[in-house]
Coordinates of C-alpha atoms and ligand atoms in Angstrom, one line a residue:
M1 CA 79.2 6.2 -97.7
L2 CA 76.9 5.6 -94.7
R3 CA 75.8 8.8 -93.0
E4 CA 77.0 9.1 -89.4
E5 CA 74.2 7.8 -87.2
T6 CA 72.5 10.6 -85.3
K7 CA 71.3 9.6 -81.9
L8 CA 68.6 11.4 -80.0
Q9 CA 70.2 12.8 -76.8
P10 CA 68.0 12.8 -73.7
L11 CA 67.3 16.3 -72.5
F12 CA 68.5 15.6 -69.1
N13 CA 70.8 12.7 -68.2
F14 CA 70.5 11.7 -64.6
D15 CA 73.6 9.4 -64.9
E16 CA 75.7 12.6 -65.2
L17 CA 74.8 13.5 -61.7
T18 CA 73.8 10.4 -59.9
P19 CA 76.0 9.7 -56.8
P20 CA 77.9 6.4 -56.7
P21 CA 75.6 3.4 -56.1
S22 CA 77.6 2.6 -53.0
M23 CA 75.7 5.4 -51.2
G24 CA 72.6 3.3 -51.5
N25 CA 69.4 4.5 -50.1
G26 CA 67.5 1.8 -48.3
L27 CA 64.3 3.7 -48.9
T28 CA 62.9 1.7 -51.9
G29 CA 59.5 0.1 -51.1
K30 CA 59.7 1.5 -47.5
D31 CA 57.2 3.7 -45.6
V32 CA 58.3 7.1 -44.5
I33 CA 56.7 7.5 -41.0
S34 CA 59.3 9.1 -38.8
V35 CA 62.5 10.9 -38.9
S36 CA 64.0 8.2 -36.8
Q37 CA 64.3 6.2 -40.0
F38 CA 66.9 8.7 -41.3
N39 CA 70.5 8.4 -40.3
K40 CA 73.1 10.8 -41.7
D41 CA 73.8 8.5 -44.7
K42 CA 70.2 8.5 -45.7
I43 CA 69.9 12.3 -45.1
D44 CA 72.9 12.9 -47.3
Y45 CA 71.5 10.7 -50.0
V46 CA 68.2 12.5 -50.0
F47 CA 69.9 15.9 -50.1
A48 CA 72.1 14.8 -53.0
R49 CA 69.1 13.7 -54.9
A50 CA 67.2 16.8 -54.1
R51 CA 70.0 18.9 -55.5
E52 CA 69.8 16.9 -58.7
M53 CA 66.1 17.5 -58.8
R54 CA 66.6 21.2 -58.4
E55 CA 69.1 21.2 -61.3
M56 CA 66.8 19.2 -63.4
V57 CA 63.8 21.5 -62.8
D58 CA 66.0 24.5 -63.5
R59 CA 67.2 23.1 -66.8
V60 CA 64.2 21.2 -68.3
G61 CA 61.3 21.5 -65.9
A62 CA 60.2 17.9 -65.9
V63 CA 61.3 14.4 -66.8
D64 CA 59.8 10.9 -67.2
L65 CA 61.5 9.2 -64.3
L66 CA 58.3 8.2 -62.6
K67 CA 56.2 7.7 -65.7
G68 CA 53.6 5.0 -65.1
F69 CA 53.6 5.5 -61.3
V70 CA 50.6 6.9 -59.4
L71 CA 50.6 8.8 -56.1
A72 CA 47.5 9.0 -54.0
C73 CA 47.4 12.1 -51.9
L74 CA 45.0 11.5 -48.9
F75 CA 44.6 14.5 -46.7
Y76 CA 42.3 14.4 -43.7
E77 CA 43.5 17.8 -42.5
P78 CA 44.0 21.1 -44.5
S79 CA 47.1 21.6 -46.5
T80 CA 48.5 24.0 -49.0
R81 CA 52.3 23.4 -49.3
T82 CA 52.6 19.7 -48.4
S83 CA 49.9 18.6 -50.8
S84 CA 50.8 20.9 -53.6
S85 CA 54.5 20.2 -53.4
F86 CA 53.9 16.4 -53.5
I87 CA 51.6 16.8 -56.5
A88 CA 54.1 19.1 -58.3
A89 CA 56.9 16.7 -57.4
M90 CA 55.0 13.8 -59.0
E91 CA 54.1 15.9 -62.0
R92 CA 57.6 17.0 -62.6
L93 CA 58.8 13.4 -62.5
G94 CA 56.2 12.3 -65.1
G95 CA 53.9 10.4 -62.7
G96 CA 50.2 10.6 -62.1
I97 CA 48.2 11.6 -59.0
I98 CA 44.9 10.8 -57.2
P99 CA 44.2 14.0 -55.3
I100 CA 42.1 13.6 -52.2
T101 CA 43.3 16.9 -50.8
Q102 CA 40.4 19.2 -50.9
G103 CA 38.8 17.7 -47.8
V104 CA 37.9 14.1 -47.4
Q105 CA 34.2 15.2 -47.2
F106 CA 34.1 14.6 -51.0
S107 CA 35.4 11.0 -50.6
S108 CA 33.7 8.0 -49.0
V109 CA 35.3 8.9 -45.7
S110 CA 32.2 11.2 -45.2
K111 CA 30.0 8.1 -45.6
G112 CA 31.8 6.5 -42.6
E113 CA 34.5 4.5 -44.4
T114 CA 37.3 3.4 -42.1
L115 CA 40.9 4.4 -42.6
A116 CA 41.7 0.7 -43.3
D117 CA 39.2 0.4 -46.1
T118 CA 40.2 3.7 -47.7
I119 CA 43.9 2.7 -47.6
R120 CA 43.1 -0.8 -49.0
T121 CA 41.1 0.8 -51.8
L122 CA 43.7 3.4 -52.8
E123 CA 46.4 0.8 -53.0
Q124 CA 44.5 -0.9 -55.7
Y125 CA 45.1 2.1 -57.9
A126 CA 48.3 3.8 -56.6
D127 CA 51.9 2.9 -56.1
V128 CA 52.5 5.1 -53.1
I129 CA 50.2 7.0 -50.7
V130 CA 50.9 10.4 -49.0
M131 CA 48.7 10.8 -46.0
R132 CA 47.9 13.5 -43.4
H133 CA 45.7 12.7 -40.5
P134 CA 44.7 14.4 -37.3
E135 CA 45.5 11.4 -35.0
L136 CA 48.9 10.7 -33.7
G137 CA 50.1 7.3 -34.9
A138 CA 47.6 7.2 -37.9
A139 CA 50.4 7.0 -40.5
Q140 CA 51.7 3.8 -38.8
V141 CA 48.2 2.4 -38.7
A142 CA 47.8 3.1 -42.4
A143 CA 51.2 1.5 -43.1
D144 CA 50.2 -1.6 -41.2
Y145 CA 47.2 -2.0 -43.6
A146 CA 48.9 -1.0 -46.8
G147 CA 51.0 -3.2 -49.1
I148 CA 52.5 -0.1 -50.8
P149 CA 54.6 2.7 -49.2
I150 CA 52.9 5.2 -46.9
I151 CA 54.5 8.6 -46.6
N152 CA 53.5 10.5 -43.4
A153 CA 52.5 14.1 -44.2
G154 CA 51.7 14.8 -40.6
D155 CA 50.0 12.7 -38.0
G156 CA 48.3 14.9 -35.4
T157 CA 50.9 16.3 -32.9
G158 CA 53.3 13.4 -33.8
E159 CA 55.6 13.8 -36.8
H160 CA 56.0 15.5 -40.1
P161 CA 59.2 13.8 -41.5
T162 CA 59.2 15.2 -45.0
Q163 CA 58.9 18.8 -43.6
A164 CA 61.8 18.1 -41.3
L165 CA 64.0 16.9 -44.1
L166 CA 63.2 20.0 -46.2
D167 CA 63.8 22.2 -43.1
L168 CA 67.2 20.6 -42.5
F169 CA 68.0 20.8 -46.3
T170 CA 67.2 24.5 -46.2
I171 CA 69.6 25.1 -43.3
Q172 CA 72.3 23.2 -45.1
E173 CA 71.8 25.0 -48.4
E174 CA 71.4 28.5 -46.9
L175 CA 74.2 28.4 -44.3
G176 CA 76.4 25.8 -45.9
R177 CA 76.5 23.6 -42.8
I178 CA 74.5 22.2 -39.9
D179 CA 77.2 21.3 -37.3
G180 CA 78.2 24.2 -35.1
L181 CA 74.9 26.2 -35.6
K182 CA 72.7 27.7 -32.9
I183 CA 69.1 27.0 -33.8
A184 CA 66.2 28.6 -32.0
M185 CA 62.7 27.3 -32.3
V186 CA 59.9 29.7 -31.4
G187 CA 56.2 29.3 -30.8
D188 CA 54.1 26.2 -30.3
L189 CA 56.7 23.6 -29.4
R190 CA 54.1 21.4 -27.6
Y191 CA 51.8 20.7 -30.5
G192 CA 53.9 21.6 -33.5
R193 CA 54.8 18.3 -35.3
T194 CA 57.3 20.0 -37.5
V195 CA 59.3 21.1 -34.4
H196 CA 59.1 17.5 -33.1
S197 CA 60.5 16.0 -36.3
L198 CA 63.1 18.7 -36.9
T199 CA 64.4 18.4 -33.3
R200 CA 64.8 14.7 -33.6
L201 CA 66.7 15.1 -36.9
L202 CA 69.0 17.8 -35.4
M203 CA 69.8 15.5 -32.4
Q204 CA 72.2 13.7 -34.9
Y205 CA 74.2 16.9 -35.3
D206 CA 76.6 19.0 -33.3
V207 CA 74.1 21.9 -32.8
S208 CA 72.9 24.1 -29.9
L209 CA 69.2 24.2 -29.5
R210 CA 67.2 27.0 -27.9
F211 CA 63.4 26.5 -27.3
V212 CA 61.4 29.6 -27.0
S213 CA 57.7 29.3 -26.0
P214 CA 55.0 30.3 -23.5
E215 CA 54.9 28.0 -20.5
I216 CA 51.9 26.0 -21.7
L217 CA 53.5 25.4 -25.1
R218 CA 56.9 24.0 -24.0
L219 CA 58.4 21.0 -25.8
P220 CA 56.9 17.7 -24.6
L221 CA 58.9 16.3 -21.7
T222 CA 59.7 13.0 -23.4
L223 CA 61.2 14.8 -26.4
M224 CA 63.1 17.2 -24.1
N225 CA 64.5 14.3 -22.1
D226 CA 65.7 12.7 -25.4
V227 CA 67.4 16.0 -26.4
I228 CA 69.1 16.2 -23.0
D229 CA 70.2 12.5 -23.2
S230 CA 71.7 13.2 -26.7
G231 CA 74.2 15.5 -25.0
I232 CA 73.2 18.6 -27.1
N233 CA 73.6 22.0 -25.6
V234 CA 70.0 23.0 -24.9
R235 CA 68.1 25.8 -23.1
E236 CA 64.5 26.9 -22.8
T237 CA 63.2 30.5 -22.5
H238 CA 60.0 32.4 -22.9
D239 CA 61.6 35.4 -24.6
V240 CA 62.9 35.8 -28.2
A241 CA 65.2 38.6 -26.9
D242 CA 67.3 35.9 -25.1
V243 CA 68.1 34.1 -28.4
I244 CA 68.0 36.6 -31.2
E245 CA 71.5 37.9 -31.1
N246 CA 73.2 34.5 -31.3
A247 CA 70.8 32.5 -33.4
D248 CA 72.0 31.2 -36.8
V249 CA 68.5 29.9 -37.4
L250 CA 65.2 31.3 -36.1
Y251 CA 62.6 28.6 -36.7
V252 CA 59.2 30.3 -36.1
T253 CA 55.9 28.3 -35.8
R254 CA 52.2 29.0 -35.6
V255 CA 50.2 28.2 -32.4
Q256 CA 48.2 25.1 -33.5
K257 CA 44.7 26.3 -32.7
E258 CA 43.1 23.0 -33.9
R259 CA 44.9 21.1 -31.1
F260 CA 43.5 23.1 -28.2
T261 CA 40.5 21.8 -26.3
D262 CA 40.2 25.1 -24.5
L263 CA 40.0 28.0 -27.0
V264 CA 40.3 30.6 -24.1
Q265 CA 43.8 29.2 -23.6
Y266 CA 44.5 29.5 -27.3
E267 CA 43.5 33.2 -27.2
E268 CA 45.9 33.8 -24.3
V269 CA 48.9 32.5 -26.2
K270 CA 48.2 33.0 -29.9
D271 CA 49.8 36.5 -30.2
H272 CA 52.7 35.8 -27.9
Y273 CA 55.4 36.3 -30.5
E274 CA 55.8 38.5 -33.6
I275 CA 59.1 38.7 -35.4
T276 CA 59.4 42.3 -36.7
T277 CA 62.0 44.3 -38.5
E278 CA 63.0 45.9 -35.1
I279 CA 63.7 42.4 -33.7
M280 CA 65.6 41.5 -36.9
E281 CA 67.9 44.5 -36.3
K282 CA 69.4 42.6 -33.3
A283 CA 70.0 39.4 -35.3
K284 CA 73.3 38.4 -37.0
Q285 CA 73.9 39.6 -40.5
K286 CA 74.3 35.9 -41.6
M287 CA 71.4 34.0 -40.2
I288 CA 68.0 32.8 -41.5
V289 CA 64.4 33.0 -40.4
M290 CA 62.4 29.9 -41.2
H291 CA 58.7 29.0 -40.9
P292 CA 56.9 25.8 -42.0
F293 CA 53.8 28.0 -42.8
P294 CA 51.0 28.9 -42.7
R295 CA 51.8 32.0 -40.7
V296 CA 49.1 33.7 -38.8
G297 CA 50.8 36.7 -37.4
E298 CA 54.1 35.3 -36.1
I299 CA 56.3 37.1 -38.7
H300 CA 55.4 40.6 -39.8
Y301 CA 55.1 41.0 -43.6
N302 CA 57.8 43.7 -43.5
V303 CA 60.3 41.0 -42.7
D304 CA 59.7 39.4 -46.1
A305 CA 62.0 41.8 -47.9
D306 CA 64.9 41.0 -45.5
P307 CA 67.3 38.6 -47.4
R308 CA 67.5 36.6 -44.2
A309 CA 63.8 35.6 -44.5
A310 CA 64.3 32.2 -46.0
Y311 CA 60.7 30.9 -45.7
F312 CA 59.7 31.0 -49.3
R313 CA 63.0 29.4 -50.4
Q314 CA 62.3 26.8 -47.7
T315 CA 58.8 26.2 -49.3
K316 CA 60.4 25.6 -52.7
N317 CA 62.9 23.2 -51.3
G318 CA 59.9 21.1 -50.2
M319 CA 59.3 20.1 -53.8
Y320 CA 62.9 19.0 -54.5
I321 CA 63.0 17.0 -51.3
R322 CA 59.7 15.3 -52.1
M323 CA 60.8 14.5 -55.6
A324 CA 63.9 12.9 -54.2
L325 CA 61.8 10.9 -51.7
L326 CA 59.2 9.7 -54.2
A327 CA 62.0 8.6 -56.6
A328 CA 63.8 6.7 -53.8
V329 CA 60.7 5.1 -52.4
L330 CA 59.6 4.0 -55.9
G331 CA 63.0 2.6 -56.7
R332 CA 63.9 5.0 -59.4
A333 CA 66.8 6.5 -57.6
Ligands
NCD1 C1 52.7 22.4 -40.9 C2 51.8 21.2 -40.4 O1 50.8 20.9 -41.1 O2 52.2 20.6 -39.5 N1 52.4 22.9 -42.1 C3 53.1 22.4 -43.2 O3 53.0 21.2 -43.5 N2 54.0 23.2 -43.7 C4 52.7 23.5 -39.9 C5 51.4 24.1 -39.4 O4 50.3 23.8 -39.8 O5 51.5 25.1 -38.6

């Protein structure tokens, strides 16, 4: 009698979890430059995939979904979280990386190579490029030259779309919803690209926004006008005390020293806010404190032990969101 055939079972079967194909994604082969590319359907799709990635990582650590694909990480500005989480994301999906993250001074950029030539070179080796650059609009310029997808990991004071997606995902996972929440953003609202991208994403939801900053670091007027036009309940203040009691989310940011032309002005505002355990006593029991990091004094280390401090969980979510985005862009979703 023939023995029953034994089949090798895959360690992790994505088909068990994959959402119905009708959800689609529309991201395959596309650049990720701005959050304006993400409507609610796309956001829901990325979030669903990120949850699968989290479950996969918890269960087996890594899979071969992106085996044979290569990601080039091109960072013209410092990075810890964004670059490491993209690299970890690619590694956990079985892909390879070209890491130009420790300063482009070690690449031919220091010999005077143009962005166009660097991009056209990397696309000979890679299937997707993640790029951070100090100039607003640089990601779009790179995308115009590249025949492969460009993912914007921050373009000057412009946007940081993947950070905004992981921020929004964190709010959803921590508080179970987005609609109906009061979200306060604190710090450098003028230069902080994470604030710009998150604000634009939140404009699609039924939220109240509170912007807390020193006068010279207020949200840019064009963005503020868009927020007002969206019909969202919005207010500005200089004082955290005005928002702390009602906030469901306190999104704290660093003053972006590198964007100041006048360092005297930076010194004047850099220590404007510090979230302390005393301030947290006034906050709701069910709320979260977020920060895109790095922090340079805006949140006291004593706050880290507070369960409402969500910033390291937020950091971890970055890897799942970037796994979801890489899989989608590379057509393996
Ligand atoms: C942010 C950035 O680079 O815009 N960092 C990050 O990606 N998490 C925020 C910052 O540098 O302050």
